[in-house]
CSV table of C-alpha atoms and ligand atoms in Angstrom, one decimal:
chain,number,residue,atom,x,y,z
R,50,MET,CA,0.0,0.1,-0.2
R,51,THR,CA,1.2,3.4,-0.5
R,52,THR,CA,2.4,5.7,2.4
R,53,LEU,CA,0.8,9.1,2.2
R,54,VAL,CA,1.5,12.0,4.4
R,55,TRP,CA,-1.9,11.2,5.9
R,56,ASP,CA,-4.8,8.7,6.1
R,57,TYR,CA,-7.8,8.2,8.8
R,58,LEU,CA,-8.3,5.2,8.4
R,59,THR,CA,-6.6,3.7,11.7
R,60,GLU,CA,-8.2,6.2,13.5
R,61,TYR,CA,-11.5,5.3,12.1
R,62,GLU,CA,-10.7,1.7,12.9
R,63,ASP,CA,-9.3,3.0,16.5
R,64,GLU,CA,-12.2,5.4,17.5
R,65,ARG,CA,-15.2,3.4,14.9
R,66,GLU,CA,-17.9,2.7,17.7
R,67,ASP,CA,-17.9,6.5,19.2
R,68,ILE,CA,-17.9,8.2,15.6
R,69,LEU,CA,-20.6,5.8,14.9
R,70,GLY,CA,-22.4,6.3,18.4
R,71,ALA,CA,-21.7,10.0,17.0
R,72,VAL,CA,-23.6,10.3,14.0
R,73,ASP,CA,-26.7,7.7,15.1
R,74,GLN,CA,-27.1,10.0,18.6
R,75,VAL,CA,-27.5,13.5,16.6
R,76,PHE,CA,-29.8,11.3,14.3
R,77,ARG,CA,-32.4,10.2,16.6
R,78,SER,CA,-32.2,13.2,18.5
R,79,GLY,CA,-34.9,14.9,16.4
R,80,LYS,CA,-32.6,18.2,16.1
R,81,LEU,CA,-30.1,17.8,12.5
R,82,VAL,CA,-28.8,21.6,12.6
R,83,MET,CA,-27.8,23.2,15.2
R,84,GLY,CA,-28.9,21.6,18.0
R,85,PRO,CA,-27.7,20.9,21.4
R,86,SER,CA,-24.2,18.7,19.6
R,87,VAL,CA,-23.1,22.4,18.1
R,88,SER,CA,-24.2,24.3,21.5
R,89,GLY,CA,-22.3,21.8,23.2
R,90,PHE,CA,-18.9,21.3,21.3
R,91,GLU,CA,-19.1,25.9,21.1
R,92,SER,CA,-18.8,25.9,24.9
R,93,GLU,CA,-16.6,22.9,25.4
R,94,PHE,CA,-14.3,24.4,22.2
R,95,ALA,CA,-14.2,27.5,24.0
R,96,GLU,CA,-13.2,26.1,27.2
R,97,TYR,CA,-10.9,24.6,26.0
R,98,HIS,CA,-8.4,27.3,25.0
R,99,GLY,CA,-9.9,29.6,28.0
R,100,VAL,CA,-11.5,31.7,25.9
R,101,ALA,CA,-15.2,33.2,26.5
R,102,HIS,CA,-17.1,32.2,23.6
R,103,GLY,CA,-16.9,29.8,20.1
R,104,VAL,CA,-18.8,30.1,17.1
R,105,GLY,CA,-19.2,26.9,15.1
R,106,VAL,CA,-19.2,27.0,11.3
R,107,ASP,CA,-19.1,25.5,8.2
R,108,ASN,CA,-15.1,25.7,7.6
R,109,GLY,CA,-12.1,27.3,8.0
R,110,THR,CA,-11.9,29.3,5.6
R,111,ASN,CA,-15.5,31.4,6.6
R,112,ALA,CA,-14.0,30.8,10.1
R,113,LEU,CA,-11.4,33.8,9.3
R,114,LYS,CA,-13.6,35.5,6.5
R,115,LEU,CA,-16.4,36.0,9.1
R,116,GLY,CA,-14.2,36.6,11.7
R,117,LEU,CA,-12.9,39.1,10.0
R,118,GLN,CA,-16.1,40.8,9.5
R,119,ALA,CA,-17.1,40.7,13.0
R,120,LEU,CA,-14.1,42.1,13.6
R,121,GLY,CA,-15.7,45.6,11.3
R,122,VAL,CA,-12.9,44.6,8.2
R,123,GLY,CA,-14.6,45.3,4.8
R,124,PRO,CA,-14.2,46.8,1.6
R,125,GLY,CA,-11.0,49.7,1.6
R,126,ASP,CA,-9.4,47.6,4.7
R,127,GLU,CA,-6.4,46.3,4.4
R,128,VAL,CA,-4.8,43.1,6.6
R,129,ILE,CA,-1.6,41.7,7.4
R,130,THR,CA,-0.2,38.3,6.8
R,131,VAL,CA,1.8,35.7,4.6
R,132,SER,CA,2.1,34.8,1.5
R,133,ASN,CA,3.9,31.6,2.6
R,134,THR,CA,0.5,29.7,4.3
R,135,ALA,CA,-2.7,27.9,2.8
R,136,ALA,CA,-4.3,29.9,0.0
R,137,PRO,CA,-7.8,29.9,1.8
R,138,THR,CA,-6.1,32.4,4.6
R,139,VAL,CA,-5.8,35.4,1.6
R,140,VAL,CA,-8.7,33.6,0.1
R,141,ALA,CA,-11.0,34.4,2.9
R,142,ILE,CA,-8.9,38.2,3.4
R,143,ASP,CA,-10.1,38.9,-0.6
R,144,GLY,CA,-13.6,37.6,0.6
R,145,THR,CA,-14.3,40.4,2.6
R,146,GLY,CA,-13.3,43.0,-0.1
R,147,ALA,CA,-10.1,44.4,2.0
R,148,THR,CA,-6.9,43.7,0.7
R,149,PRO,CA,-4.8,41.1,1.8
R,150,VAL,CA,-0.7,42.7,2.4
R,151,PHE,CA,2.0,40.7,2.7
R,152,VAL,CA,5.2,40.5,4.6
R,153,ASP,CA,8.0,37.5,4.5
R,154,VAL,CA,8.7,34.8,6.6
R,155,ARG,CA,11.8,33.8,8.4
R,156,ARG,CA,14.4,31.0,7.0
R,157,GLU,CA,14.7,29.4,10.3
R,158,ASP,CA,10.6,28.7,10.8
R,159,TYR,CA,8.7,29.6,8.2
R,160,LEU,CA,6.6,31.7,10.1
R,161,MET,CA,5.5,35.8,9.7
R,162,ASP,CA,8.6,37.4,10.3
R,163,VAL,CA,7.0,40.0,12.4
R,164,GLU,CA,10.0,42.8,11.9
R,165,GLN,CA,8.2,43.1,9.2
R,166,VAL,CA,5.1,44.6,9.8
R,167,ALA,CA,5.7,48.1,11.0
R,168,ALA,CA,6.7,48.8,7.6
R,169,ALA,CA,3.8,47.0,6.4
R,170,ILE,CA,0.9,49.6,7.9
R,171,THR,CA,-0.8,52.6,6.3
R,172,PRO,CA,-3.5,54.5,7.5
R,173,ARG,CA,-5.9,51.7,5.8
R,174,THR,CA,-4.2,48.9,7.8
R,175,LYS,CA,-7.2,47.3,10.4
R,176,CYS,CA,-6.2,43.6,11.3
R,177,LEU,CA,-2.9,41.6,11.4
R,178,LEU,CA,-3.5,38.5,10.4
R,179,PRO,CA,-0.4,35.7,11.9
R,180,VAL,CA,-1.1,32.2,10.5
R,181,HIS,CA,0.4,29.9,13.5
R,182,LEU,CA,1.7,28.0,10.5
R,183,TYR,CA,2.3,23.7,10.6
R,184,GLY,CA,1.9,23.7,14.1
R,185,GLN,CA,3.8,26.7,16.0
R,186,CYS,CA,2.9,30.3,16.9
R,187,VAL,CA,4.2,33.3,15.5
R,188,ASP,CA,5.9,35.4,17.9
R,189,MET,CA,3.4,37.4,19.5
R,190,ALA,CA,4.8,40.0,21.7
R,191,PRO,CA,5.3,42.8,18.9
R,192,LEU,CA,2.4,41.9,17.1
R,193,GLU,CA,0.5,42.5,20.0
R,194,ALA,CA,2.3,45.3,20.7
R,195,LEU,CA,2.0,47.4,17.0
R,196,ALA,CA,-1.6,46.7,17.7
R,197,ALA,CA,-2.2,48.9,20.7
R,198,GLU,CA,0.3,51.4,19.0
R,199,HIS,CA,-1.8,51.3,15.9
R,200,GLY,CA,-5.7,50.6,17.0
R,201,LEU,CA,-5.7,47.2,15.4
R,202,LYS,CA,-6.9,44.4,15.5
R,203,ILE,CA,-5.6,40.8,15.9
R,204,LEU,CA,-7.2,37.5,14.0
R,205,GLU,CA,-5.0,34.6,14.6
R,206,ASP,CA,-4.9,31.8,11.6
R,207,CYS,CA,-5.2,28.4,13.8
R,208,ALA,CA,-6.3,26.2,11.8
R,209,GLN,CA,-2.7,24.3,12.3
R,210,SER,CA,-1.9,24.8,15.6
R,211,HIS,CA,-5.0,23.5,18.0
R,212,GLY,CA,-3.8,22.9,21.2
R,213,ALA,CA,0.0,24.5,20.4
R,214,ARG,CA,1.2,26.9,23.0
R,215,HIS,CA,3.6,30.1,22.9
R,216,HIS,CA,4.9,31.0,26.2
R,217,GLY,CA,2.2,29.2,27.7
R,218,ARG,CA,-0.3,30.8,26.3
R,219,ILE,CA,-2.5,27.9,23.7
R,220,ALA,CA,-3.3,29.1,20.8
R,221,GLY,CA,-6.7,30.9,19.8
R,222,SER,CA,-6.9,33.0,22.9
R,223,MET,CA,-4.0,36.0,21.7
R,224,GLY,CA,-6.2,37.3,19.2
R,225,ASP,CA,-8.9,39.2,19.5
R,226,ALA,CA,-10.3,36.4,17.7
R,227,ALA,CA,-8.9,33.0,16.4
R,228,ALA,CA,-10.3,31.2,13.8
R,229,PHE,CA,-10.2,26.8,13.9
R,230,SER,CA,-10.4,24.8,10.5
R,231,PHE,CA,-11.7,20.8,11.1
R,232,TYR,CA,-10.8,19.9,7.6
R,233,PRO,CA,-10.4,15.7,8.0
R,234,THR,CA,-6.1,16.2,8.1
R,235,LYS,CA,-6.4,18.9,10.3
R,236,VAL,CA,-4.6,18.6,14.1
R,237,LEU,CA,-8.7,18.2,15.1
R,238,GLY,CA,-10.3,16.8,12.4
R,239,ALA,CA,-14.3,15.9,11.4
R,240,TYR,CA,-15.4,13.4,9.4
R,241,GLY,CA,-15.4,16.4,6.8
R,242,ASP,CA,-16.1,19.9,6.6
R,243,GLY,CA,-16.0,22.2,9.7
R,244,GLY,CA,-14.6,25.5,11.7
R,245,ALA,CA,-15.1,28.2,14.6
R,246,THR,CA,-14.3,31.5,15.2
R,247,ILE,CA,-13.5,31.9,19.4
R,248,THR,CA,-13.5,35.3,20.6
R,249,SER,CA,-13.5,36.8,24.6
R,250,ASP,CA,-15.3,39.7,23.4
R,251,ALA,CA,-19.0,39.4,23.5
R,252,GLU,CA,-20.4,41.8,20.6
R,253,VAL,CA,-17.3,39.9,18.1
R,254,ALA,CA,-19.4,36.5,19.3
R,255,ASP,CA,-22.2,38.1,18.4
R,256,ASN,CA,-21.9,39.4,15.1
R,257,LEU,CA,-20.1,35.9,14.4
R,258,ARG,CA,-23.5,34.2,15.4
R,259,LYS,CA,-25.6,36.6,13.2
R,260,LEU,CA,-23.0,36.8,10.6
R,261,ARG,CA,-23.0,32.4,9.9
R,262,TYR,CA,-27.1,32.8,10.1
R,263,TYR,CA,-28.5,34.9,7.3
R,264,GLY,CA,-27.5,38.3,9.2
R,265,MET,CA,-30.3,36.7,11.7
R,266,ALA,CA,-30.4,37.2,15.9
R,267,GLU,CA,-33.9,35.6,15.0
R,268,ARG,CA,-35.7,33.2,12.5
R,269,TYR,CA,-36.6,35.3,10.0
R,270,TYR,CA,-35.7,38.9,10.2
R,271,VAL,CA,-32.7,40.3,8.8
R,272,VAL,CA,-30.7,42.6,11.0
R,273,ARG,CA,-27.1,42.9,8.9
R,274,THR,CA,-25.6,42.4,5.9
R,275,PRO,CA,-23.4,40.3,4.1
R,276,GLY,CA,-25.0,37.2,5.9
R,277,HIS,CA,-24.0,33.7,4.9
R,278,ASN,CA,-25.2,30.0,6.0
R,279,SER,CA,-21.9,29.3,7.4
R,280,ARG,CA,-22.9,26.8,10.0
R,281,LEU,CA,-21.5,23.8,11.8
R,282,ASP,CA,-23.0,20.8,11.5
R,283,GLU,CA,-24.6,19.1,14.1
R,284,VAL,CA,-22.8,15.5,13.2
R,285,GLN,CA,-19.5,16.8,12.8
R,286,ALA,CA,-19.3,19.4,15.9
R,287,GLU,CA,-20.9,15.8,17.8
R,288,ILE,CA,-18.0,14.1,16.4
R,289,LEU,CA,-15.4,16.8,17.2
R,290,ARG,CA,-17.5,16.9,20.8
R,291,ARG,CA,-16.0,13.1,21.3
R,292,LYS,CA,-12.5,13.4,19.6
R,293,LEU,CA,-11.8,17.5,21.5
R,294,ARG,CA,-11.3,15.0,24.6
R,295,ARG,CA,-8.9,12.9,22.7
R,296,LEU,CA,-7.0,15.8,21.3
R,297,ASP,CA,-4.5,16.2,24.0
R,298,GLY,CA,-3.5,12.1,23.1
R,299,TYR,CA,-3.6,13.5,19.6
R,300,LEU,CA,-1.0,15.8,20.5
R,301,GLU,CA,1.5,13.6,22.1
R,302,ARG,CA,1.5,11.3,19.5
R,303,ARG,CA,2.0,14.2,17.0
R,304,ARG,CA,5.0,14.9,19.2
R,305,ALA,CA,6.3,11.7,19.9
R,306,VAL,CA,6.3,11.0,16.0
R,307,ALA,CA,8.4,14.4,15.6
R,308,ARG,CA,10.7,12.9,18.3
R,309,ARG,CA,11.3,9.6,16.0
R,310,TYR,CA,12.3,11.7,12.4
R,311,ALA,CA,14.3,13.8,14.8
R,312,GLU,CA,16.3,11.1,15.8
R,313,GLY,CA,15.9,9.2,12.5
R,314,LEU,CA,17.1,11.9,10.4
R,315,ALA,CA,19.5,13.2,12.4
R,316,ASP,CA,22.7,13.0,10.0
R,317,THR,CA,21.3,13.6,6.9
R,318,ASP,CA,21.5,16.6,5.3
R,319,LEU,CA,18.0,17.7,5.6
R,320,VAL,CA,16.9,20.5,7.3
R,321,LEU,CA,14.5,19.3,10.4
R,322,PRO,CA,11.7,21.6,11.8
R,323,SER,CA,13.1,24.5,14.5
R,324,ILE,CA,11.0,25.3,17.1
R,325,ALA,CA,11.1,29.5,18.1
R,326,GLU,CA,11.5,30.1,21.5
R,327,GLY,CA,8.8,29.9,23.8
R,328,ASN,CA,7.0,27.7,21.4
R,329,ASP,CA,5.6,23.8,21.8
R,330,HIS,CA,5.0,22.5,18.4
R,331,VAL,CA,1.7,20.3,17.7
R,332,TYR,CA,2.8,19.4,14.7
R,333,TYR,CA,0.4,19.6,12.0
R,334,VAL,CA,2.6,18.8,8.9
R,335,TYR,CA,6.7,17.7,9.6
R,336,VAL,CA,8.3,19.9,7.3
R,337,VAL,CA,11.8,19.8,6.2
R,338,ARG,CA,13.6,21.7,3.9
R,339,HIS,CA,16.4,20.6,0.9
R,340,PRO,CA,17.9,21.8,-2.1
R,341,GLU,CA,17.0,18.5,-4.4
R,342,ARG,CA,13.7,18.4,-2.8
R,343,ASP,CA,12.1,17.6,-6.5
R,344,ARG,CA,14.5,14.7,-7.0
R,345,ILE,CA,14.2,13.2,-3.6
R,346,ILE,CA,10.4,13.6,-3.8
R,347,GLU,CA,10.4,11.4,-7.2
R,348,ALA,CA,13.1,9.1,-5.7
R,349,LEU,CA,10.9,8.2,-2.8
R,350,LYS,CA,8.1,6.6,-5.8
R,351,SER,CA,9.6,4.3,-5.8
R,352,TYR,CA,9.7,2.9,-2.3
R,353,ASP,CA,6.0,3.8,-3.2
R,354,ILE,CA,6.0,6.9,-0.5
R,355,SER,CA,3.9,9.6,-1.6
R,356,LEU,CA,5.2,13.1,0.1
R,357,ASN,CA,3.1,16.5,0.1
R,358,ILE,CA,4.1,19.8,-0.5
R,359,SER,CA,3.1,22.4,1.9
R,360,TYR,CA,2.6,24.9,-0.1
R,361,PRO,CA,4.3,24.7,-3.7
R,362,TRP,CA,2.9,28.1,-5.2
R,363,PRO,CA,3.5,31.7,-2.5
R,364,VAL,CA,0.0,32.6,-2.9
R,365,HIS,CA,1.8,35.9,-3.9
R,366,THR,CA,2.0,34.4,-7.2
R,367,MET,CA,-0.7,32.6,-8.0
R,368,THR,CA,-2.2,34.0,-11.4
R,369,GLY,CA,-5.6,34.5,-9.2
R,370,PHE,CA,-3.9,36.9,-6.9
R,371,GLU,CA,-2.1,38.8,-10.0
R,372,HIS,CA,-4.2,41.7,-8.9
R,373,LEU,CA,-2.6,42.4,-6.5
R,374,GLY,CA,0.8,43.6,-8.0
R,375,TYR,CA,3.3,41.4,-6.0
R,376,SER,CA,6.3,41.2,-8.5
R,377,ARG,CA,8.8,36.9,-7.8
R,378,GLY,CA,11.4,38.3,-6.0
R,379,SER,CA,9.1,40.2,-4.0
R,380,LEU,CA,9.0,38.2,-1.3
R,381,PRO,CA,12.6,36.4,-1.3
R,382,VAL,CA,12.6,33.7,1.7
R,383,THR,CA,8.9,32.6,0.9
R,384,GLU,CA,9.7,32.0,-2.6
R,385,GLU,CA,13.2,30.3,-2.2
R,386,LEU,CA,11.7,27.9,0.7
R,387,ALA,CA,8.5,27.2,-2.1
R,388,ASN,CA,10.7,25.3,-3.9
R,389,GLN,CA,12.5,23.2,-1.1
R,390,ILE,CA,10.3,22.6,1.5
R,391,PHE,CA,8.2,19.4,1.7
R,392,SER,CA,6.0,17.2,4.4
R,393,LEU,CA,6.8,13.6,5.8
R,394,PRO,CA,4.1,11.7,6.7
R,395,MET,CA,2.6,12.5,10.1
R,396,TYR,CA,-0.7,11.9,11.9
R,397,ALA,CA,-1.1,11.3,15.5
R,398,SER,CA,-1.9,7.6,14.1
R,399,LEU,CA,1.1,6.6,12.2
R,400,SER,CA,2.1,3.9,12.8
R,401,LEU,CA,6.5,2.7,14.0
R,402,ASP,CA,6.3,0.4,11.1
R,403,VAL,CA,5.5,2.6,8.1
R,404,GLN,CA,7.6,5.5,10.1
R,405,ASP,CA,10.7,3.7,9.7
R,406,LYS,CA,10.0,2.4,6.3
R,407,VAL,CA,9.9,5.9,5.4
R,408,ILE,CA,13.1,6.8,7.9
R,409,SER,CA,15.3,4.0,5.6
R,410,ALA,CA,14.1,5.2,2.4
R,411,LEU,CA,14.8,8.8,2.9
R,412,THR,CA,18.0,7.8,4.3
R,413,GLU,CA,18.8,5.8,1.4
R,414,VAL,CA,18.1,8.5,-0.9
R,415,LEU,CA,19.4,11.3,0.7
R,416,ARG,CA,22.9,9.5,-0.3
R,417,THR,CA,22.6,9.5,-3.5
R,418,VAL,CA,20.7,12.6,-4.3
N,584,PLP,C1,-7.1,24.5,6.6
N,584,PLP,C2,-6.8,25.7,6.3
N,584,PLP,C3,-7.5,27.1,5.9
N,584,PLP,C4,-8.9,26.7,5.7
N,584,PLP,O1,-9.9,26.0,6.2
N,584,PLP,P1,-10.9,25.2,6.0
N,584,PLP,O2,-11.6,24.1,6.5
N,584,PLP,O3,-10.3,24.0,4.9
N,584,PLP,O4,-11.8,25.9,4.4
N,584,PLP,C5,-7.0,28.1,6.8
N,584,PLP,N1,-6.0,28.4,6.4
N,584,PLP,C6,-4.8,27.6,6.5
N,584,PLP,C7,-3.7,27.9,7.1
N,584,PLP,C8,-5.0,25.9,7.1
N,584,PLP,O5,-4.3,25.3,6.9
């Protein structure tokens, strides 16, 4: 069987009774949309992060988009983020009518270079959008200082960092609001699409609840636009609720997988993940770097190992974002990394056998490239 960077079938076998129990519970409850599982998950997810409010939505992209809108971001505003991210981060900003503004990332840990943010602030800047990429957090203190100085909002993109910590604070508790995805591959993944935005600001939470529900505060009366139908599905919410209780266990497993890679690959010339000061990494993806990336990936195919690149194209170089006006060379570190990074198999239920197969195949391949 081909070895993939991610697979959920082992997890499903292990947790099948619980998952099917969740489905059956919802189907028998008589409440298929916005029932007790959504509200239960929302409060338990908020509590896990030590924030006051959680609002379930249909996916991570809309968690970001509605999060921005709930913070008052709209046409004419600028939002500062990175180009080394999943394209949905930028799609969400664009979807509000605001303009994404990019800063480069750091070569060591691939995260937002916060030292470049001050120079990117203009009178139109409304919000800073740090992406806690690959499973570890952006350096938040300088961003918080800039936000306070310039009266800006902070929305954290936590789609890859469920449970990550930064100087002891949990990802999602540091900004004015934080957006999560529960796409199946994520550290906390549903069995389909899902997302949530969390906040400790009651007014932002109230805005989010209206935004995901057509702009209504109550049936059937619209109080604000633009509205959306962006509800979290009741079945997915019940599955997430049960998986949230196992999240800390998933994190431990991911860290154990990361340690095994670090030991097994220590003597190769791969650049392994570097953990920024104060961070507890949750390894959504295990990203390594090598100048001969493409040849390595090609050679591993003969070992039946299929790897992934997160991400092969910096967002600012995509034709869909040409209108933003970034030329090649404008974000040099991001562009260089995109040609060198690749991801090794990483998920909580990854078996030791499969991981050892990857380590030995990689070690062999690296001797020849
Ligand atoms: C997955 C992801 C998203 C989008 O989430 P969806 O649920 O797929 O819409 C946004 N930002 C980042 C960083 C992601 O990894």
